[in-house]
XYZ file of C-alpha atoms in Angstrom:
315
model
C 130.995 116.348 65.493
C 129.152 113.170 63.448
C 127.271 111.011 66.069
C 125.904 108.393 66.001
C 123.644 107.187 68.751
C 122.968 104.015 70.458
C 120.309 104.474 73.403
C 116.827 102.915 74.471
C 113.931 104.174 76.477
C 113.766 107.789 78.320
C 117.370 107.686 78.922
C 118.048 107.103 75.339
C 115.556 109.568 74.563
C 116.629 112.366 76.600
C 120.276 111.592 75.228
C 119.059 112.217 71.625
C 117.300 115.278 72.549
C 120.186 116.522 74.188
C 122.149 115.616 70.955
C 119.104 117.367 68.469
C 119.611 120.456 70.210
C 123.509 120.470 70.315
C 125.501 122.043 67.836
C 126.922 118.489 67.034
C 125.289 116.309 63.849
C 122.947 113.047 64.592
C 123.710 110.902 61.669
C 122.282 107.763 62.610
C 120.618 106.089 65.441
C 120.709 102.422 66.876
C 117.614 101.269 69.632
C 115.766 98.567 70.683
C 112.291 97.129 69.760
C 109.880 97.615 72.045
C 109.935 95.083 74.931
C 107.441 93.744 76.951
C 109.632 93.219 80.181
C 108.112 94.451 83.258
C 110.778 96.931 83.739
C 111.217 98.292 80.298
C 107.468 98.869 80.074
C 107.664 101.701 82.599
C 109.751 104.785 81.329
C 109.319 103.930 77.452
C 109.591 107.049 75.490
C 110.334 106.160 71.927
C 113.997 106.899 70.696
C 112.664 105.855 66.936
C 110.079 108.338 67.233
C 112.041 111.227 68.018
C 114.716 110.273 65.369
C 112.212 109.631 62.766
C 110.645 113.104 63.520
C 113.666 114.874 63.522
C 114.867 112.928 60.024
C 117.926 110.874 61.554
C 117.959 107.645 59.842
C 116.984 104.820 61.896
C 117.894 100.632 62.562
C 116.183 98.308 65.308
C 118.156 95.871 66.964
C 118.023 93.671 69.589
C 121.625 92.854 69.568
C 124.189 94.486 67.075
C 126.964 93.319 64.838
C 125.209 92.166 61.817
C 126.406 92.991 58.044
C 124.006 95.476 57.577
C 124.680 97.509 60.899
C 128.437 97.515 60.501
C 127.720 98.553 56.864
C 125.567 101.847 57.676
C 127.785 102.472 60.974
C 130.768 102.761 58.552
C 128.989 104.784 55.974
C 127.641 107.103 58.617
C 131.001 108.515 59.338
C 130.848 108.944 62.789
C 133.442 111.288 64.938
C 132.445 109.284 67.725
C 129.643 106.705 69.486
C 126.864 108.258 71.837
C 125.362 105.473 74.245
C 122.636 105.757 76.934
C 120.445 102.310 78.020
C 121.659 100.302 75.289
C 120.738 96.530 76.949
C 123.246 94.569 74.888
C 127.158 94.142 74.766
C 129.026 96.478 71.977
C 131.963 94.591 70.174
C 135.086 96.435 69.476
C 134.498 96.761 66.040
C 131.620 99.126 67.273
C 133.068 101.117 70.378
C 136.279 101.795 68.704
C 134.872 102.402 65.294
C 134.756 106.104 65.505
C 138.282 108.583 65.546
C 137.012 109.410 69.347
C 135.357 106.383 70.079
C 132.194 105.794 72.271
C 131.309 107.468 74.936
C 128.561 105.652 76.785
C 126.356 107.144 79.719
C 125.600 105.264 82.430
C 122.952 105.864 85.890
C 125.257 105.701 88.373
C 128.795 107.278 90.416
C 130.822 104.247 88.544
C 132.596 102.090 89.340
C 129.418 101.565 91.752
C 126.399 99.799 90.626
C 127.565 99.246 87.386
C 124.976 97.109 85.115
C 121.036 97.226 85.637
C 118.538 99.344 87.620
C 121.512 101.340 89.919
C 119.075 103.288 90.788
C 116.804 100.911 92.397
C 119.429 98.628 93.928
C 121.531 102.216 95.303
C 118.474 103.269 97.008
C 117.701 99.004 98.477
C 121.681 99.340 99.776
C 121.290 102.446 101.796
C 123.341 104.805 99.262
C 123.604 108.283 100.433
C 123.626 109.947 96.713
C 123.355 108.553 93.189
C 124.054 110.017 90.020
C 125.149 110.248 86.441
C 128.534 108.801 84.697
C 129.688 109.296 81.266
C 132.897 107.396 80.309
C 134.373 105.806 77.226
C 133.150 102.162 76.555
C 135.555 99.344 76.349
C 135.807 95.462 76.443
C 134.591 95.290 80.019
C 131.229 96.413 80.454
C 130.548 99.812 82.165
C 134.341 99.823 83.558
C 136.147 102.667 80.751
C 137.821 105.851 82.008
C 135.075 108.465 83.138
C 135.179 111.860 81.745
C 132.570 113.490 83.742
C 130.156 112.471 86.651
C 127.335 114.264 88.614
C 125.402 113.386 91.339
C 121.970 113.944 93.578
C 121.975 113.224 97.372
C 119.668 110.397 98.626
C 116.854 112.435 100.899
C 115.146 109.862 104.042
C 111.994 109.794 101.853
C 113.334 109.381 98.501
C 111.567 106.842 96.244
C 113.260 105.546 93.033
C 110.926 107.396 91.053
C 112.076 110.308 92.519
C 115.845 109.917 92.076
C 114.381 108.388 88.366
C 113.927 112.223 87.297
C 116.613 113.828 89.168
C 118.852 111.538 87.589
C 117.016 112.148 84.250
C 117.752 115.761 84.124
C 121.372 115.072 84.738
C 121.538 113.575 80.964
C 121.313 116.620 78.538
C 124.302 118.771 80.387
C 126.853 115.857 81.049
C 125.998 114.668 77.449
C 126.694 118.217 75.918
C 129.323 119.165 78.112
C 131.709 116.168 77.698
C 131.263 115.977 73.619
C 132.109 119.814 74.059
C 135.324 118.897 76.130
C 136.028 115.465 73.506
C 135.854 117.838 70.496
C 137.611 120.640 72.339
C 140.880 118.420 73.505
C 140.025 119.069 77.006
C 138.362 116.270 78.066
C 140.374 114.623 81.401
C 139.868 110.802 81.015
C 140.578 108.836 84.628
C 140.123 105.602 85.165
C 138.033 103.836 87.434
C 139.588 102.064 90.791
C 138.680 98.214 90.135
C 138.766 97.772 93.738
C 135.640 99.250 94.243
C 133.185 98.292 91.463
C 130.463 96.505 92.462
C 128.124 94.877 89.475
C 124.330 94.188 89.772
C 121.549 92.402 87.698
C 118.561 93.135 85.538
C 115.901 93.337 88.392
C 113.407 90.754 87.797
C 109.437 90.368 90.057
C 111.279 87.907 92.149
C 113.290 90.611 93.801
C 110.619 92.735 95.000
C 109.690 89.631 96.955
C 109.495 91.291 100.508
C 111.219 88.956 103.029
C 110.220 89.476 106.559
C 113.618 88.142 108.293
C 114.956 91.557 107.145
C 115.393 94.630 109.534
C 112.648 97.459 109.032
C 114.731 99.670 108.041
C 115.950 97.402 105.005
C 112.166 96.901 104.420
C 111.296 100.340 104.622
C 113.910 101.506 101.700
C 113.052 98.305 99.489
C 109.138 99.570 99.300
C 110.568 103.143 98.626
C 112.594 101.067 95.532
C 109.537 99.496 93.921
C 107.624 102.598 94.141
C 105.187 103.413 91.155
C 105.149 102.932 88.501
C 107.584 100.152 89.266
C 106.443 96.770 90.430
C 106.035 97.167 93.844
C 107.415 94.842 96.975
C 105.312 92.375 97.562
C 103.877 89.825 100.163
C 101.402 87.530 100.401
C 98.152 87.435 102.549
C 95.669 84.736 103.007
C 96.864 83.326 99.726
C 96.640 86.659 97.922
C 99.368 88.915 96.455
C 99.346 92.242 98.452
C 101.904 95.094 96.701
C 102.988 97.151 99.232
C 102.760 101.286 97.888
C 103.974 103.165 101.158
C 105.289 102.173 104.546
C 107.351 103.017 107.511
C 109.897 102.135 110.385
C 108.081 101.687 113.374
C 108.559 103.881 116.712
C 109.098 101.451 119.085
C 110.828 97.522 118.763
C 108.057 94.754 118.554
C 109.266 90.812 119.104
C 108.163 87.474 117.782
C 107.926 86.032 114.004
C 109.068 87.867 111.405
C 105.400 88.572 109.136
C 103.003 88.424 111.710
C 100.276 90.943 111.920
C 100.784 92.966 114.674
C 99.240 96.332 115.819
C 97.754 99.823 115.291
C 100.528 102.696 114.979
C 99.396 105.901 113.770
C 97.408 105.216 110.777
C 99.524 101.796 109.743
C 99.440 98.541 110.934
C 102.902 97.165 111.990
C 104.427 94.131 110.784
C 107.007 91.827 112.298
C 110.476 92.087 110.922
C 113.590 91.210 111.521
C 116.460 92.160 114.039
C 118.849 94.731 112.778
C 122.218 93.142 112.899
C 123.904 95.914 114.159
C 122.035 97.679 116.840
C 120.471 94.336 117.802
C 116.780 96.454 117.730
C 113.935 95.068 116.346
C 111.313 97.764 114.672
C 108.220 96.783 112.603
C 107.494 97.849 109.077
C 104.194 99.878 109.741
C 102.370 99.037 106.210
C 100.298 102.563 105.432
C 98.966 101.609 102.064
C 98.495 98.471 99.879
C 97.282 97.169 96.726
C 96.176 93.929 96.146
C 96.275 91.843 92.627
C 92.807 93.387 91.151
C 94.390 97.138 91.485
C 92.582 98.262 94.209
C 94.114 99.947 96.869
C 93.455 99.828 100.677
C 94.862 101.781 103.896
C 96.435 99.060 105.158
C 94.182 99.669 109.022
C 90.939 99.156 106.484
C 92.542 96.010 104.624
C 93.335 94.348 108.434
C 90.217 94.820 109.910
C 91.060 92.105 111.986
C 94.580 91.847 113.689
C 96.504 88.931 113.943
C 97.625 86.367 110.988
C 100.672 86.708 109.131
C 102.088 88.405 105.765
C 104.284 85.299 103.918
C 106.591 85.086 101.331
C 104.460 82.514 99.340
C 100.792 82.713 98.857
């Protein structure tokens, strides 16, 4: 088949690479300029790069739809649309412009977590497995029938960098196996159950502002979530930013105000948190490692030489 690929970043990336070295034809591909958002600094391999050096014609767009885009998508002759990361809305007169239409690829077990960073916000919310959906686009964003999903379990230790590349590598075979399926006639198209989508937003430095009034265990998962090389949770210490790298649930159930400073466990120091709403325990976060604004990092037992004092949600 003709594609025609729309895609941004390493998801984008490993989507055209899956599509080079298919049997199917790359005719043109649609990405992004380079951003300087936080979050789209971080896994930034170049879709123009790889198109360029494999001779696929390229255009850079922020947002699609003009003359000129409509103009080389028609003379392109696509059999159908291939999208993966593509940060804008398609119009109709995009997604349905191919014979098979477009099929877009999306980081999550839709209808869940449809939107931005499902991976981060899966692993904040406790999920016990993410994954990989591909499904054809329509007028509602990331809610078309699905033609093929895989997934990954969530492990107790999991950052988001990890489920990042186990995700990743989920790309290339859904990619080739449900164009093989479109251009065989076998593809199975079900639609999602709008009673359970759920919808999130473009995460932005504000959320990985750590608030103490939340359980441990909440804590614990949102530091896992921000792991590098994202931004990483953060709280605020004598007026300083401190970015929390690694921590953990406390053993025992320590009382008072949420933030304070508390005590030696192991080789952390534990941190007041909230109660857990439904076990009615109250566990510290035991901070193991942190960094603070200049990039240096500290065990946490050598940054608080001196107990007592309390971690804040403003400087």
């Amino acid at each position: 088949m003709r594609v025609v690929m729309f895609g941004y970043q390493t998801w984008g990336h490993r989507t055209l690479q899956a599509l080079l070295d298919s049997e199917h034809e790359v005719v043109l591909v649609v990405t992004h300029p380079k951003s300087d958002h936080v979050y789209e600094k971080i896994w930034d391999d170049s879709v123009a790069d790889l198109a360029e050096k494999h001779g696929v014609p390229v255009l850079l767009r922020n947002r699609p739809g003009d003359e000129e885009m409509l103009r080389a998508l028609a003379g392109a002759r696509p059999d159908i649309i291939v999208a993966n990361n593509w940060r804008t809305w398609l119009p109709p007169e995009i997604f349905d412009l191919p014979p098979h239409g477009t099929l877009n690829v999306h980081d999550s077990l839709l209808p869940t977590y449809a939107g931005f960073s499902p991976l981060i916000w899966a692993l904040i919310n406790g999920e016990p497995e993410v994954g990989v959906t591909a499904h054809r686009m329509d007028a509602e964003l990331d809610m078309g029938d699905v033609v093929l999903q895989r997934s990954v379990p969530v492990g107790p230790k999991d950052t988001a960098t990890d489920l990042f590349h186990r995700t990743v590598d989920l790309i290339g075979p859904i990619v080739r196996d449900a164009l093989d399926r479109i251009e065989a006639g076998t593809a199975v198209w079900t639609p999602q159950d709008r009673s359970r989508a759920s919808f999130f937003h473009k995460r932005a430095i504000e959320d990985s502002r750590i608030d103490w009034n939340w359980p441990a265990e909440d804590l614990e998962r949102l530091v896992r979530a921000q792991s590098d090389p994202y931004p990483n949770a953060f709280t605020h210490h004598r007026g300083e930013r401190v970015r929390i790298v690694s921590a953990s649930v406390s053993r025992k159930s320590y009382g008072g105000t949420p933030g304070r400073i508390f005590i030696r466990e192991d080789d952390g120091i534990v941190i007041v948190a909230g109660a857990d709403a439904r076990s009615g325990k109250r566990p510290g976060l035991v901070i193991r490692r942190l960094r603070t604004e200049d990039g240096t990092e500290y065990a946490a037992t050598d940054y608080f030489r001196t107990m007592g004092g309390y971690l804040t949600g403003r400087p």
